[in-house]
mmCIF file of C-alpha atoms in Angstrom:
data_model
loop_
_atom_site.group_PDB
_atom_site.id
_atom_site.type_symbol
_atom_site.label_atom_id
_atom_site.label_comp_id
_atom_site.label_asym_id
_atom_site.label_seq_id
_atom_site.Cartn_x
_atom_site.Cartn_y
_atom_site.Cartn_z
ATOM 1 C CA UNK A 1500 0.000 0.000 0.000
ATOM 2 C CA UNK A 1501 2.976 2.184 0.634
ATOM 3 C CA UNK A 1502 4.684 1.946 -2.578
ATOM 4 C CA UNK A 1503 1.103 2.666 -4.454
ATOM 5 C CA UNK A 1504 0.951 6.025 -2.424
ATOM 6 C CA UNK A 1505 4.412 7.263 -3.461
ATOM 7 C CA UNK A 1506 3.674 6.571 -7.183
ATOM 8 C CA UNK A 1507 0.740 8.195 -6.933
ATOM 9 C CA UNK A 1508 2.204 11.870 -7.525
ATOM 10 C CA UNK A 1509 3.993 10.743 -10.375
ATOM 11 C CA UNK A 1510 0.820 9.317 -12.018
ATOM 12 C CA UNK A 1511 -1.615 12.439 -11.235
ATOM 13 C CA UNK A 1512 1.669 14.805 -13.020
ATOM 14 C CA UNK A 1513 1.806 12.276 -15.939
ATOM 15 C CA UNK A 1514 -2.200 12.942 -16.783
ATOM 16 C CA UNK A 1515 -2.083 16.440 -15.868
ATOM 17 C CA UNK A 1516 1.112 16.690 -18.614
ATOM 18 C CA UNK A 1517 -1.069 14.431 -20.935
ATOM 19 C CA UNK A 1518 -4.056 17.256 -20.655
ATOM 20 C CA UNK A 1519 -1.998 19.794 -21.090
ATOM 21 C CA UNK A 1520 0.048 17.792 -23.981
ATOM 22 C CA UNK A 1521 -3.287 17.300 -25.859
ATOM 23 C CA UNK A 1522 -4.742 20.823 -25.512
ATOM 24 C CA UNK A 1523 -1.743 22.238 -26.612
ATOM 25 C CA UNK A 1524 -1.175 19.967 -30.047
ATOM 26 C CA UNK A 1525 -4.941 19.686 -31.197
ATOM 27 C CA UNK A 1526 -6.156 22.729 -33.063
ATOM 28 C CA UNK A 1527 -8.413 25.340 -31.376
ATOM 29 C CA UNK A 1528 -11.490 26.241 -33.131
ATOM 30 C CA UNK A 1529 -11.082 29.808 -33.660
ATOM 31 C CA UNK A 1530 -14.150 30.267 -35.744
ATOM 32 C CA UNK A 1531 -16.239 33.524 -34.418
ATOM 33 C CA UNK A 1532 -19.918 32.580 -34.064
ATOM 34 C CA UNK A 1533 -21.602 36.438 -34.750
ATOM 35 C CA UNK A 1534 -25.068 36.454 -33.502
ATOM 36 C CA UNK A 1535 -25.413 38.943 -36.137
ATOM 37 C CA UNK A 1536 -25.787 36.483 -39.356
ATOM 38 C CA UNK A 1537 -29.405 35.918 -40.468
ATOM 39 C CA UNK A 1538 -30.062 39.342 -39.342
ATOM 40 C CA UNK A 1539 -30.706 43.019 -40.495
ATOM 41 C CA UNK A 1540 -27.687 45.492 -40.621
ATOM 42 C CA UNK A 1541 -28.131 47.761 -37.594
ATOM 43 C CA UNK A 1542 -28.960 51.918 -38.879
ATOM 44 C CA UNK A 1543 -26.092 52.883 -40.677
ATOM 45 C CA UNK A 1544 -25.827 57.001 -41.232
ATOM 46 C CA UNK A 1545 -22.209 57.758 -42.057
ATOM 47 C CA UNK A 1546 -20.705 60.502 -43.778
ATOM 48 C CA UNK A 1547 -18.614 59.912 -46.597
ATOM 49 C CA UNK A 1548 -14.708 60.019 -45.566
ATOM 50 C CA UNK A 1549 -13.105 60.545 -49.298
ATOM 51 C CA UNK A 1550 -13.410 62.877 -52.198
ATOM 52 C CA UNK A 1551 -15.537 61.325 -55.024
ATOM 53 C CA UNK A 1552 -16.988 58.554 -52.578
ATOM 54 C CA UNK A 1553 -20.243 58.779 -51.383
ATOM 55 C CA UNK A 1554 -20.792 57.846 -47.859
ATOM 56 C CA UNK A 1555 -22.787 54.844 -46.227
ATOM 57 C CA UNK A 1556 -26.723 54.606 -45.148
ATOM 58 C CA UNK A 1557 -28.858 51.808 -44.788
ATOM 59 C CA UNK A 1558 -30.806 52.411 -48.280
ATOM 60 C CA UNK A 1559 -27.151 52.546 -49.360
ATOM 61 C CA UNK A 1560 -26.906 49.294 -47.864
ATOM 62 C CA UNK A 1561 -29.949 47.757 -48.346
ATOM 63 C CA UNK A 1562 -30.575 47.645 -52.301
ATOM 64 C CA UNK A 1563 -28.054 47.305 -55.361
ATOM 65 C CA UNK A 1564 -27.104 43.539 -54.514
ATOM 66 C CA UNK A 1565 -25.104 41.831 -52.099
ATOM 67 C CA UNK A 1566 -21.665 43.384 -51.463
ATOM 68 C CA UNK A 1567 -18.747 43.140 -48.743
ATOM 69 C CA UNK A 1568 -18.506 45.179 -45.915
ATOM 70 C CA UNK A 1569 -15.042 46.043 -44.657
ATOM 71 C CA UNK A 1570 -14.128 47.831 -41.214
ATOM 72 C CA UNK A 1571 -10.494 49.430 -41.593
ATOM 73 C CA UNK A 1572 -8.531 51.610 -40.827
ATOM 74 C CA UNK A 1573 -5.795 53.658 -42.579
ATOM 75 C CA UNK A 1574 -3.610 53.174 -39.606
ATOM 76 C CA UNK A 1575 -4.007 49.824 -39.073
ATOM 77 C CA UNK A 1576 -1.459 47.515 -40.573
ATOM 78 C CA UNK A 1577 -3.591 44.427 -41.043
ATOM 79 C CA UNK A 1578 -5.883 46.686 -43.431
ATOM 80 C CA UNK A 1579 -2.882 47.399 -45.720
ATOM 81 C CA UNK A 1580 -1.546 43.524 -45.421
ATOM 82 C CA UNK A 1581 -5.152 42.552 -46.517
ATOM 83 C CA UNK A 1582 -5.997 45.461 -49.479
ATOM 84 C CA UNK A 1583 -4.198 43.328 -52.248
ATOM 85 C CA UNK A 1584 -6.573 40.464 -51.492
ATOM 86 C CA UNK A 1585 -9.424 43.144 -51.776
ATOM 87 C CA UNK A 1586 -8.438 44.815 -54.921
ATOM 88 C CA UNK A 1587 -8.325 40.854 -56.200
ATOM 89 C CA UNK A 1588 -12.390 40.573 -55.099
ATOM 90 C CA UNK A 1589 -12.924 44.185 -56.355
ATOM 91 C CA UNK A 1590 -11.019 42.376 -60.034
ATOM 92 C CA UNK A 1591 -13.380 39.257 -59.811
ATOM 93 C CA UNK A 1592 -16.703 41.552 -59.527
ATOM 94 C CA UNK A 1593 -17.385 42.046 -56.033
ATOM 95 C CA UNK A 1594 -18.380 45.378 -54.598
ATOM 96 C CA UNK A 1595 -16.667 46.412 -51.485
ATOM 97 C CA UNK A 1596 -17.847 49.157 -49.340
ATOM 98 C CA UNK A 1597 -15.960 50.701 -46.404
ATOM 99 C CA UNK A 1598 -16.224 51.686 -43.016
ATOM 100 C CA UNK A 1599 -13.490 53.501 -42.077
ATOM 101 C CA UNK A 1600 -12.878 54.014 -38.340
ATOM 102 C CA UNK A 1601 -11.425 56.717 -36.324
ATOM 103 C CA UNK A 1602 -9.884 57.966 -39.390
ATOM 104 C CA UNK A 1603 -8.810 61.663 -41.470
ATOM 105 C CA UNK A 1604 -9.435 62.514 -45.141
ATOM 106 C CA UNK A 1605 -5.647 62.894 -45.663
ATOM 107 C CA UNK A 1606 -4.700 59.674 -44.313
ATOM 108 C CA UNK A 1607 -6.769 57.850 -46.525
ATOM 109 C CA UNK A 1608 -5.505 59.526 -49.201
ATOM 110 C CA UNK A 1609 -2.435 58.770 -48.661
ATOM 111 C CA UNK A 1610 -3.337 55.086 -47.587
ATOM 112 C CA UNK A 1611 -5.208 54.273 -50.929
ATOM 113 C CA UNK A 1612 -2.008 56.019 -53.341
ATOM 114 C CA UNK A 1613 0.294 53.597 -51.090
ATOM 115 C CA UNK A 1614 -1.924 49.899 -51.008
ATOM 116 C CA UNK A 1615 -4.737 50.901 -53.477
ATOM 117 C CA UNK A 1616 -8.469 51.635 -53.452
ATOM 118 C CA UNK A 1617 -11.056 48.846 -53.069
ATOM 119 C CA UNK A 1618 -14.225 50.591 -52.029
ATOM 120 C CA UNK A 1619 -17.136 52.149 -53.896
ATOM 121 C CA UNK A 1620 -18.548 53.995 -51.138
ATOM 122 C CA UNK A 1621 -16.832 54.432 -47.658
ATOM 123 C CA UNK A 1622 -18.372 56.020 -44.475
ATOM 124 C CA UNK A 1623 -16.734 57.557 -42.141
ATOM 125 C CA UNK A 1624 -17.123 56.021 -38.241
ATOM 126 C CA UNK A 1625 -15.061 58.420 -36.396
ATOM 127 C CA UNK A 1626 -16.638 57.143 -32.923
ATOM 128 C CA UNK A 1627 -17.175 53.542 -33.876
ATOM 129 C CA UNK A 1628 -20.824 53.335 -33.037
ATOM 130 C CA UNK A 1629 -21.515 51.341 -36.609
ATOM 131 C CA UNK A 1630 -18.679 49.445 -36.096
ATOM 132 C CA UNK A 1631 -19.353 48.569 -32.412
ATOM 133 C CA UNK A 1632 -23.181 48.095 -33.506
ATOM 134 C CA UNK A 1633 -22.009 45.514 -35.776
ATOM 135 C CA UNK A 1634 -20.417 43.153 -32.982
ATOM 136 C CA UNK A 1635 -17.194 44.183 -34.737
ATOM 137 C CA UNK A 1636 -14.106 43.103 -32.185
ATOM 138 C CA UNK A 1637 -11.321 45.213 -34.231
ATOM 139 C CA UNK A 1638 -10.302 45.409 -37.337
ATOM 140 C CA UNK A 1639 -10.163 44.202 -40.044
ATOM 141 C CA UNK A 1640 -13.039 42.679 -40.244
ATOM 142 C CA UNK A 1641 -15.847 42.305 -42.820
ATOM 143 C CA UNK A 1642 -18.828 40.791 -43.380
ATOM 144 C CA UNK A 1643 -20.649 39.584 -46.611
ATOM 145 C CA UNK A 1644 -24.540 41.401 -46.934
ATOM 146 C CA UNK A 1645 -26.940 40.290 -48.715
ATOM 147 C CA UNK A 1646 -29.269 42.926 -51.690
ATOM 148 C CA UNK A 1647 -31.505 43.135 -48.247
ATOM 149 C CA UNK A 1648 -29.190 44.502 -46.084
ATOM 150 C CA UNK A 1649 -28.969 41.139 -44.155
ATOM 151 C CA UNK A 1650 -25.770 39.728 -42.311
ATOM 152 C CA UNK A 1651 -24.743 36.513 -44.512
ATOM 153 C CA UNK A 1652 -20.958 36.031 -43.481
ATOM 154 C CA UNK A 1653 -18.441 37.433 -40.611
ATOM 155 C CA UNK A 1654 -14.728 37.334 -41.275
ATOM 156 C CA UNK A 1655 -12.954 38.583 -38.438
ATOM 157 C CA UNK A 1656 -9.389 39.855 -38.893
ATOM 158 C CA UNK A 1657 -7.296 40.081 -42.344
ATOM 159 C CA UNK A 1658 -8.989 38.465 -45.683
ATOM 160 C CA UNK A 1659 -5.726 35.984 -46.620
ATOM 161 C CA UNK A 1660 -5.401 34.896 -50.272
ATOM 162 C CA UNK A 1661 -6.790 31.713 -49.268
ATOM 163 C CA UNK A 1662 -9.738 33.385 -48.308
ATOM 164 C CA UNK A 1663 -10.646 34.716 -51.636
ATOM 165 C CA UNK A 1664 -12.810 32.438 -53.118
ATOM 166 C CA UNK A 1665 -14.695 31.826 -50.551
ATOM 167 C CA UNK A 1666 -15.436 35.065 -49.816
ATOM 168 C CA UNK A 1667 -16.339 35.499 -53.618
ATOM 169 C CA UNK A 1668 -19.026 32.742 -53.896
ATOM 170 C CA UNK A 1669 -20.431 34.097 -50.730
ATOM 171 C CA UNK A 1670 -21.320 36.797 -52.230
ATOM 172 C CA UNK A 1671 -22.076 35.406 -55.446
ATOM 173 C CA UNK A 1672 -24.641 33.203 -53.438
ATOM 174 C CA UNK A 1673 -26.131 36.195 -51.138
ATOM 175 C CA UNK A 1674 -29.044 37.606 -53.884
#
């Protein structure tokens, strides 16, 4: 009885290193679950941001087909590692509109003449309320709408090349 008492320790460590072990090689499911899918945009009034570009509403939003919604910023690096996988959706026939957030005129200027420009219409969140309305956790993020205005797909963080298609026949499939 003795000797099964001083193993003991050693076997409670072992299966405490096996959990651990396991946790630590299987995968995580980082897939973000938005409550938001299936439902209506919330109101959307934003001013445009950038010469020639109107801003964003929800009749804006709500007619003309489905599209892609993108929340970025012009400071954010993600938004400029992800803009050549955007212009590639803009080049395969998918509208993009913007949301930029907390941002300048100038900035985005200067933004779009260094990655490129994406967006047919961009609205300017300078307090986030769309963006934070939206269940948004950062950015980038974007979501695919349907010609309704409803929430058909949440991507959180940067659109990767492997991303595209999907992404694309999303939209293709959100009439």
């Amino acid at each position: 009885m003795r000797r099964v008492l001083l193993w003991t320790p050693l076997v409670a460590f072992v299966i405490v290193l096996a959990v651990v072990a396991s946790g630590l090689f299987r995968p995580a499911d980082r897939t973000v679950r938005s409550a938001l899918i299936g439902k209506s945009l919330p109101d959307v009034t934003l001013p445009a941001i950038a010469p020639g570009k109107p801003g964003l509403s929800n009749a804006s939003l709500r007619h003309g087909g489905p599209r892609l919604l993108n929340i970025f910023g012009s400071w954010c690096i993600p938004c400029a590692a992800e803009t050549p996988q955007l212009l590639r959706l803009k080049a395969m026939g998918v509208p993009i509109d913007g949301i930029a957030i907390r941002d300048t005129a100038p900035d985005l200027r200067d933004f779009f003449a260094r990655y490129g420009d994406p967006y047919r219409a961009i609205g300017d969140d300078a307090q986030s309320r769309v963006q934070l309305a939206l269940g948004s956790a950062g950015v980038p993020e974007s979501f695919v709408i349907d010609g309704n205005g409803t929430i058909v797909l949440q991507h959180v963080g940067v659109i990767g090349a492997d991303d595209v298609e999907a992404i694309a026949a999303a939209v293709r499939s959100a009439r």
